Coordinates of C-alpha atoms in Angstrom, one line a residue:
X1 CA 98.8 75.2 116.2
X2 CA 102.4 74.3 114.9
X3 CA 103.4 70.7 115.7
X4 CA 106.2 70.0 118.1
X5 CA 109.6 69.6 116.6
X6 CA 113.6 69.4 117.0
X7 CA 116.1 70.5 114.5
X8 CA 118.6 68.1 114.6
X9 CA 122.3 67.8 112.9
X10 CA 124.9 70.6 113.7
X11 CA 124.8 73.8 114.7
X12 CA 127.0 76.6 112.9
X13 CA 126.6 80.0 113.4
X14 CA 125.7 82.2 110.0
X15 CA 126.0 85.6 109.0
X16 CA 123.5 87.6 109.5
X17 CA 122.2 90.8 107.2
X18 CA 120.4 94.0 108.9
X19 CA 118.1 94.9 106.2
X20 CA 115.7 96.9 108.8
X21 CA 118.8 99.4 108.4
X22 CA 118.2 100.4 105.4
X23 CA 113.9 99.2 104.8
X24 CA 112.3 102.4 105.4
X25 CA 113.5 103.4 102.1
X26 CA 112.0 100.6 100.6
X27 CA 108.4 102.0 101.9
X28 CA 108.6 104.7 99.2
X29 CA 108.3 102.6 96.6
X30 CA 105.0 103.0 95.0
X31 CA 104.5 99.4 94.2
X32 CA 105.0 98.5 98.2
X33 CA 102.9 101.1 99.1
X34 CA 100.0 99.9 97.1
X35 CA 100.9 96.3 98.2
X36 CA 100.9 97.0 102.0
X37 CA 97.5 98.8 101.4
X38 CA 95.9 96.1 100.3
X39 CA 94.5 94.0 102.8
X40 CA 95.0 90.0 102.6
X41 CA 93.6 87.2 104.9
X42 CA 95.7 85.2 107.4
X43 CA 97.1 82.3 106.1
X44 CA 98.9 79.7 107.3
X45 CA 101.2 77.0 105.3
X46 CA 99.5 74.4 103.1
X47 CA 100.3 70.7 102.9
X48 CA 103.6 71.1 101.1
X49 CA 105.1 73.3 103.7
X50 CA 104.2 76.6 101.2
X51 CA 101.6 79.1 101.4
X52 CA 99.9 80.5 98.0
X53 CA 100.4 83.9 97.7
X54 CA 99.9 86.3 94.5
X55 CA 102.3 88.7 93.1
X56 CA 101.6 91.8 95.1
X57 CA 101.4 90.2 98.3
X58 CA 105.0 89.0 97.7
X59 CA 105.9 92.5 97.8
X60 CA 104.2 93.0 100.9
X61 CA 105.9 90.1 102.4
X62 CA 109.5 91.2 100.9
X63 CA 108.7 94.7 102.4
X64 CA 107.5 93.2 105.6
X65 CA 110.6 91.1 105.6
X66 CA 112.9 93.4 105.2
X67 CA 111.7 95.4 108.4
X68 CA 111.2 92.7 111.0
X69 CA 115.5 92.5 110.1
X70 CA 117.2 89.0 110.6
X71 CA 116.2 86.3 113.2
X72 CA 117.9 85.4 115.8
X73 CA 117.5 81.9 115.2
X74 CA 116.1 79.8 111.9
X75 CA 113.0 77.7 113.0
X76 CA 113.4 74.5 111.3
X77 CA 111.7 71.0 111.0
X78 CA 114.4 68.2 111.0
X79 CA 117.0 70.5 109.8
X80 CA 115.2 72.4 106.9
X81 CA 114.7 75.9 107.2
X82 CA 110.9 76.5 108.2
X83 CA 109.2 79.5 106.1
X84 CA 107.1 82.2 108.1
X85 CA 104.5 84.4 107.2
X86 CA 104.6 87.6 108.7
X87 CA 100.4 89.1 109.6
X88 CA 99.6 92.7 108.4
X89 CA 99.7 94.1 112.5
X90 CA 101.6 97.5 111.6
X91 CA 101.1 99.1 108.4
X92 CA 103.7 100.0 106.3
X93 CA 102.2 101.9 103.5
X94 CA 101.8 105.0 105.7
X95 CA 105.2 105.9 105.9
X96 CA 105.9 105.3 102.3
X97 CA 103.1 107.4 101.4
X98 CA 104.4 110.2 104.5
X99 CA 107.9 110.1 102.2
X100 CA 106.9 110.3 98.8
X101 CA 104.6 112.9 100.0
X102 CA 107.2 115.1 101.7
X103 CA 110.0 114.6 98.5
X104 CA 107.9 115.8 96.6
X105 CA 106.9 118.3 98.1
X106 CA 111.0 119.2 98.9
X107 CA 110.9 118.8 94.8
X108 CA 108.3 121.2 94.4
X109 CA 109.6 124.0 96.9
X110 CA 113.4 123.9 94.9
X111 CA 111.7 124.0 91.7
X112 CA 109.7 127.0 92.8
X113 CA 112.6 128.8 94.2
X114 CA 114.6 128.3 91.2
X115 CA 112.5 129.6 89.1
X116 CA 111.4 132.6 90.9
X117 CA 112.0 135.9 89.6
X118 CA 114.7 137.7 91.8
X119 CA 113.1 141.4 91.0
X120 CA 113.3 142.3 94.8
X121 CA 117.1 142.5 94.4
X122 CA 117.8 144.5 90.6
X123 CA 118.2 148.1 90.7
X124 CA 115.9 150.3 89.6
X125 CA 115.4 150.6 85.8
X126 CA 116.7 147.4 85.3
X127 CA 114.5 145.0 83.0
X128 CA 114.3 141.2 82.8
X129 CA 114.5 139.5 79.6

């Protein structure tokens, strides 16, 4: 349970960034999608207001982040900006692994037809080198 608290000192308004825009490329990254497929355990903050987190979960976190887009308001304790962690509800690593799948797939299907052989339109007697 978070303790009760006011921000106090004034208001100003601040501009704010739409990263969920532009996030779901950021799901085909193979280093977020093995991030957000690992699973971690809740955690809250510790005693300095921080919460310990290892390299790939800050991925996760960035990535997670980036899609819930900016707040409408910054939750602060006595002014200072109050950090949040964001649970593991929706997976992300599904649709990054639904995109790099289907790329490469588009990758492989140009490849193919640029390499094919275009026989079915020469004339007949005509040889390919």
């Amino acid at each position: 349970q978070e303790p009760e608290y006011t921000c106090s000192g004034p208001l100003r308004e601040q501009p704010a960034v739409h990263t969920e825009r532009v996030a779901w490329m950021l799901a085909m990254n193979p280093y977020v999608v093995v991030a957000d497929a690992i699973p971690y355990p809740v955690r809250g903050t510790s005693n300095f207001g921080m919460s310990a987190v290892g390299a790939i979960e800050s991925i996760s976190q960035g990535a997670r982040y980036a899609m819930a887009g900016p707040e409408g308001t910054y939750p602060c304790a006595n002014g200072e900006a109050k950090p949040r962690y964001l649970a593991q509800a929706t997976p992300l690593w599904p649709l990054g692994l639904g995109l790099q799948l289907l790329l490469a797939g588009l990758l492989m299907w140009l490849g193919w037809r640029s390499l094919r052989t275009p026989a079915h339109r020469l004339a007949r007697g005509t040889r390919i080198a």
